[in-house]
mmCIF file of C-alpha atoms in Angstrom:
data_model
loop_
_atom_site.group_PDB
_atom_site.id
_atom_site.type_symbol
_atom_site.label_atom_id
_atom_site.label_comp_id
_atom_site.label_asym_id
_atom_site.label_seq_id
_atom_site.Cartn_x
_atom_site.Cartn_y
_atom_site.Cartn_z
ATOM 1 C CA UNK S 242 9.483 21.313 0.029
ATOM 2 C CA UNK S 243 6.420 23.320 0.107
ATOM 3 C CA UNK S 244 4.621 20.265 -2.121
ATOM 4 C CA UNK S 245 5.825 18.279 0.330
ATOM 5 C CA UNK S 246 3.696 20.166 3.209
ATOM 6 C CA UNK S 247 1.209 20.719 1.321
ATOM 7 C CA UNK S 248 0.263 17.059 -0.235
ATOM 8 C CA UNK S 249 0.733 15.533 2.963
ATOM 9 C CA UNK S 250 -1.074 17.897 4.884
ATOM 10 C CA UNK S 251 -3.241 17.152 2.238
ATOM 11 C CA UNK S 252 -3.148 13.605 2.361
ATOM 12 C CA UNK S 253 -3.194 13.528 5.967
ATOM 13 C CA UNK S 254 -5.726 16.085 7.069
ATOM 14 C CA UNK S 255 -2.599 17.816 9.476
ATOM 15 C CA UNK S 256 -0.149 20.351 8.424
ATOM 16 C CA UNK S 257 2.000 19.431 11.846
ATOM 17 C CA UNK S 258 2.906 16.097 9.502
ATOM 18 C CA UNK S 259 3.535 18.110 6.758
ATOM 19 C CA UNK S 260 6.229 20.032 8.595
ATOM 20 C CA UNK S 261 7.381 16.715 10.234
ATOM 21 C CA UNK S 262 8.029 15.078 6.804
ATOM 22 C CA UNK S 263 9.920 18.458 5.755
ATOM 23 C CA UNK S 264 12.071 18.629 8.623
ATOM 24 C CA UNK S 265 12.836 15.001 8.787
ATOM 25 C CA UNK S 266 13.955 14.934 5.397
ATOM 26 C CA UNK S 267 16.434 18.125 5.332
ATOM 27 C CA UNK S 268 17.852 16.076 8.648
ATOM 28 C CA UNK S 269 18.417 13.022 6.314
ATOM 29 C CA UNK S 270 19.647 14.960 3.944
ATOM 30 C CA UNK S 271 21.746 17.640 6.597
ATOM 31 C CA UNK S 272 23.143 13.841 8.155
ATOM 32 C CA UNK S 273 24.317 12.578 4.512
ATOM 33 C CA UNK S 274 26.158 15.307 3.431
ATOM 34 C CA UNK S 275 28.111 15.194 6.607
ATOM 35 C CA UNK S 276 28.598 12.252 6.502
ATOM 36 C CA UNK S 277 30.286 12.511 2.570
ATOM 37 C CA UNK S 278 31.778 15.502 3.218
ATOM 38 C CA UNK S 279 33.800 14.151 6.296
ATOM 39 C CA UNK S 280 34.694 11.003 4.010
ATOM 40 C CA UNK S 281 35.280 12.196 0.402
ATOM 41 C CA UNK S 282 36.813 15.986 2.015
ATOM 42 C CA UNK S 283 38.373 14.860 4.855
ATOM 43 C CA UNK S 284 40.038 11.831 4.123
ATOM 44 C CA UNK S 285 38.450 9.581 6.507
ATOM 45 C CA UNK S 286 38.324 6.601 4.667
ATOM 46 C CA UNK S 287 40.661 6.505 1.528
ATOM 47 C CA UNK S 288 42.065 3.211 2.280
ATOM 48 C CA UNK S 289 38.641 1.738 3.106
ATOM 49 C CA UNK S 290 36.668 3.151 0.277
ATOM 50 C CA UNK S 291 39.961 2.812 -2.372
ATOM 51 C CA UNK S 292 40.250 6.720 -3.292
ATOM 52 C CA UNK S 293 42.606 9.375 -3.510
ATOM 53 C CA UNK S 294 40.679 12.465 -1.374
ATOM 54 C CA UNK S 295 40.842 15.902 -4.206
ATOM 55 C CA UNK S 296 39.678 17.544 -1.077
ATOM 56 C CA UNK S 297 35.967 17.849 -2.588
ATOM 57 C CA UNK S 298 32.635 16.931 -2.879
ATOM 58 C CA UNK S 299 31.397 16.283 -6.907
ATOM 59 C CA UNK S 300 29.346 19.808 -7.749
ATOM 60 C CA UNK S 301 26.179 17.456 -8.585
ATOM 61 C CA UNK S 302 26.318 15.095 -5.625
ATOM 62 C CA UNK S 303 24.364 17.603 -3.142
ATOM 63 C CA UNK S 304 21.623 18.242 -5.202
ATOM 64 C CA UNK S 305 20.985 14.716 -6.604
ATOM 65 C CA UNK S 306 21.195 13.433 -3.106
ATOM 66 C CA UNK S 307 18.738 16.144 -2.274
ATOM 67 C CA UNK S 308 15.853 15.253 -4.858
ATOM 68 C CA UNK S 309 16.649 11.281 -4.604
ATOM 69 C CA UNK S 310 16.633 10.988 -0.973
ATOM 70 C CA UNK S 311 13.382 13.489 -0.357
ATOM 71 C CA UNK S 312 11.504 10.832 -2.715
ATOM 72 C CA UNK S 313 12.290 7.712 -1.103
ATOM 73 C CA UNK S 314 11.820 9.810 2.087
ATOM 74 C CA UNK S 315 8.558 10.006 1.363
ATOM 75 C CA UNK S 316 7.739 7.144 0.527
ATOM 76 C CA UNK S 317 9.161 5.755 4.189
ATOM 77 C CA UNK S 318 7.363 8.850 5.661
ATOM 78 C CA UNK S 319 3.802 7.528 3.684
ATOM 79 C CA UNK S 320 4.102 3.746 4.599
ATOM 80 C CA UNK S 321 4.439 4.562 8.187
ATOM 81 C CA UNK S 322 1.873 7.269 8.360
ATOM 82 C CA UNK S 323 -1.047 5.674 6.842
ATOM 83 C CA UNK S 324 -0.534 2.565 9.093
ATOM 84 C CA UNK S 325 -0.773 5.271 12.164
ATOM 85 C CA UNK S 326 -3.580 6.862 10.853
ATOM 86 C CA UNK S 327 -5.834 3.606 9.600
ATOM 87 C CA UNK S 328 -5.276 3.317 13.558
ATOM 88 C CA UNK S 329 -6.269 6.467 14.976
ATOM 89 C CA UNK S 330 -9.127 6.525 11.879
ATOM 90 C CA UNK S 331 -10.217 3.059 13.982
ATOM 91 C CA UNK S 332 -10.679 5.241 17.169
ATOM 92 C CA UNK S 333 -7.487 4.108 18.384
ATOM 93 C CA UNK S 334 -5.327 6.354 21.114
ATOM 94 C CA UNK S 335 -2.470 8.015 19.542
ATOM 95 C CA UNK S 336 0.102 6.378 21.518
ATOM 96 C CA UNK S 337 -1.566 3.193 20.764
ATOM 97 C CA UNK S 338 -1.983 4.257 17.130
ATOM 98 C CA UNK S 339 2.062 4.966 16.819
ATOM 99 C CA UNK S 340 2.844 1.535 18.280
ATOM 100 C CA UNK S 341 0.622 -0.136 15.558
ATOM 101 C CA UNK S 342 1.622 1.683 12.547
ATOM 102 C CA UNK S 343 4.978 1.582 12.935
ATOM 103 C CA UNK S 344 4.728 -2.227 13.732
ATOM 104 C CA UNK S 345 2.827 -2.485 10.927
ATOM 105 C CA UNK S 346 5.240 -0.647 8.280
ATOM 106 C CA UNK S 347 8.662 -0.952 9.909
ATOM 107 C CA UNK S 348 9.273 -4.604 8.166
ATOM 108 C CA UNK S 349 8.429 -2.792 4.664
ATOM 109 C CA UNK S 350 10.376 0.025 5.293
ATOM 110 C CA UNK S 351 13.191 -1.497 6.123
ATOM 111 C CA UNK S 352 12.937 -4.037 3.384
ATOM 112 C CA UNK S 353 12.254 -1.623 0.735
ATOM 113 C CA UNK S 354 15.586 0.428 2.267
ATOM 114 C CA UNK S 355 17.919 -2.717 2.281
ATOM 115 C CA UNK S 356 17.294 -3.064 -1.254
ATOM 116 C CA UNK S 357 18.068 0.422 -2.122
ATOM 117 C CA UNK S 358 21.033 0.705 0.787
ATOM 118 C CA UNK S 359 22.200 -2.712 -1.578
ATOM 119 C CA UNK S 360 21.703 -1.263 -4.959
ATOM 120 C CA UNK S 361 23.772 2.254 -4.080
ATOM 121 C CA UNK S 362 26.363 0.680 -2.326
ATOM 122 C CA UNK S 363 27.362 -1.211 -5.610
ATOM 123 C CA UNK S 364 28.303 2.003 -6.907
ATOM 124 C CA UNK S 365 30.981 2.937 -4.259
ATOM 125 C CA UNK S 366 33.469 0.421 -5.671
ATOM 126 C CA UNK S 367 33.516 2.627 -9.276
ATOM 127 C CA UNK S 368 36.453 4.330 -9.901
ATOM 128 C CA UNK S 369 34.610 7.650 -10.928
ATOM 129 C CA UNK S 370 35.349 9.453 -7.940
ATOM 130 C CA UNK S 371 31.248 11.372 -8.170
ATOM 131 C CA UNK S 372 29.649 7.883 -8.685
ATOM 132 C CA UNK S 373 31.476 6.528 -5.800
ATOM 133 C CA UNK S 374 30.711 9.823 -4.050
ATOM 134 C CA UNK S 375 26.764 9.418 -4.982
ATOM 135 C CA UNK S 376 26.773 5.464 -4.272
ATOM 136 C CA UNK S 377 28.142 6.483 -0.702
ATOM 137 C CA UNK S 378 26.054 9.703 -0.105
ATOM 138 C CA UNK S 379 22.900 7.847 -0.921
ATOM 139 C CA UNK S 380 23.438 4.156 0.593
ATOM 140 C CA UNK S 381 24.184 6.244 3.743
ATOM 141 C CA UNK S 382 21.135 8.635 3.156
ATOM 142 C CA UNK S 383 18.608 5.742 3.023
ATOM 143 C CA UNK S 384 19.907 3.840 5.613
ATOM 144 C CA UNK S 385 20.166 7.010 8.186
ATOM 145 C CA UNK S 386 16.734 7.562 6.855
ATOM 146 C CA UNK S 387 15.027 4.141 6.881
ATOM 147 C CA UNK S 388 16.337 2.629 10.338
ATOM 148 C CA UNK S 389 16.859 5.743 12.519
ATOM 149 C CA UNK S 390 14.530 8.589 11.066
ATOM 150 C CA UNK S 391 11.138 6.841 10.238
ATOM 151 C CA UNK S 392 11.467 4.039 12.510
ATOM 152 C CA UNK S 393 12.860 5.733 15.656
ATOM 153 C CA UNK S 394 12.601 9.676 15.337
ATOM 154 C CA UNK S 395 9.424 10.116 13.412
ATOM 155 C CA UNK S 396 7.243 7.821 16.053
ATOM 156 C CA UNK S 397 9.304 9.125 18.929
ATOM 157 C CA UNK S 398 8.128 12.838 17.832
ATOM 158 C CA UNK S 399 4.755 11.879 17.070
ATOM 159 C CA UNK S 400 4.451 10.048 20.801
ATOM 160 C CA UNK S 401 5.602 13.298 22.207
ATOM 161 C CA UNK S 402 3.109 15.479 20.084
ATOM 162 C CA UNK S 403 0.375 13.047 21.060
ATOM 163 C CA UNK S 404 -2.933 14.380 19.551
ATOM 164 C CA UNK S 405 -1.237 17.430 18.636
ATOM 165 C CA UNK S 406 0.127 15.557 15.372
ATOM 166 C CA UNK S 407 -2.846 15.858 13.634
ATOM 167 C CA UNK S 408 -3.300 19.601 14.025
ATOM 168 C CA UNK S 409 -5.726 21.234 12.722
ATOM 169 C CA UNK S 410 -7.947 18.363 12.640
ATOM 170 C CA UNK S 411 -8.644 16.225 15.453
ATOM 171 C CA UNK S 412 -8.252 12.212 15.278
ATOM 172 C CA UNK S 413 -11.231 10.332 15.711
ATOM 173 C CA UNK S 414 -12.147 9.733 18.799
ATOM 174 C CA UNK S 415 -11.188 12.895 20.092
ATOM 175 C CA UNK S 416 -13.962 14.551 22.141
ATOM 176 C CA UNK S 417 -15.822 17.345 19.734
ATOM 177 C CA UNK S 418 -15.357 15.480 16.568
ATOM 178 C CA UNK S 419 -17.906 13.492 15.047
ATOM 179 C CA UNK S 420 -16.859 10.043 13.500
ATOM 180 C CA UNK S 421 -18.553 8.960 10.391
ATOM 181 C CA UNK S 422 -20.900 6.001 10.271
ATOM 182 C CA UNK S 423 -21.333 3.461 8.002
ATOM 183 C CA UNK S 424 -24.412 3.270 6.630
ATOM 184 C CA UNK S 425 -25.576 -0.189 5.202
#
């Protein structure tokens, strides 16, 4: 996790989306397990899912989900950043800048998550009771992730941070900073 904040604060010039990304990603994560500990524990959905509950979640299911999910995270977390800050690099409002990038991203995002949301489902029909677990923890994981996280929580926070999001630095634009020229 601290990578994490520090290569995109890196990346980004702000450690404010450094924490973002962090947070975002232990509540996809926080969400997931939830989610396959109220199935696979708690019976919810035997029938549905073709199981017989032991009452527990496979040993290896957190962690995987863990270290899976924070990469393809990411790599949501990336696309729609560097469309929002192309923007505000432009000059562009942060409000404005939001709006863009995650118009921008939000058809590869969700693309890129259908496919994987596809791919992990086709493991909850196993009979291995962990694969099934890990099919279910991570189809749910990336779709939580893709569709509400990045495309609705992640801009929502950053349009209520406003400038703030890029703290320390200070967007272009922003009176007190100087924006590079071209030369040529």
């Amino acid at each position: 996790m601290l990578v994490t904040v520090v290569l995109t604060a890196a990346a980004f010039r702000s450690l404010m989306l450094g924490l973002i990304g962090v947070v975002l990603n232990l509540l996809s994560v926080g969400a997931s397990l939830g989610l396959v500990t109220l199935v696979f524990q708690h019976t919810w959905a035997e029938g549905l899912l073709d199981f017989d509950s032991t009452g527990t979640v496979g040993s290896r299911v957190p962690l995987l989900l863990l270290v899976i999910l924070f990469g393809l995270s990411m790599d949501y977390q990336v696309f729609v950043l560097s469309r929002i800050k192309e923007a505000v690099d432009r000059g562009v409002g942060s409000r404005q800048a939001v709006l863009e990038g995650v118009g921008g991203s939000a058809g590869v995002v969700t693309s890129a998550a259908f496919v994987m949301v596809t791919v992990f489902a086709s493991f909850v029909p196993l009979h291995i009771m962990e694969m099934k677990q890990m099919g279910f923890a991570l189809a749910v994981a990336v779709m939580l992730d893709a569709f509400v996280i990045r495309i609705v929580i992640l801009p929502a926070l950053l349009l209520l941070l406003g400038d703030r999001t890029w703290w320390p630095a200070r967007p272009a634009g922003t009176p007190g900073r100087r924006v590079p020229t071209k030369v040529g």
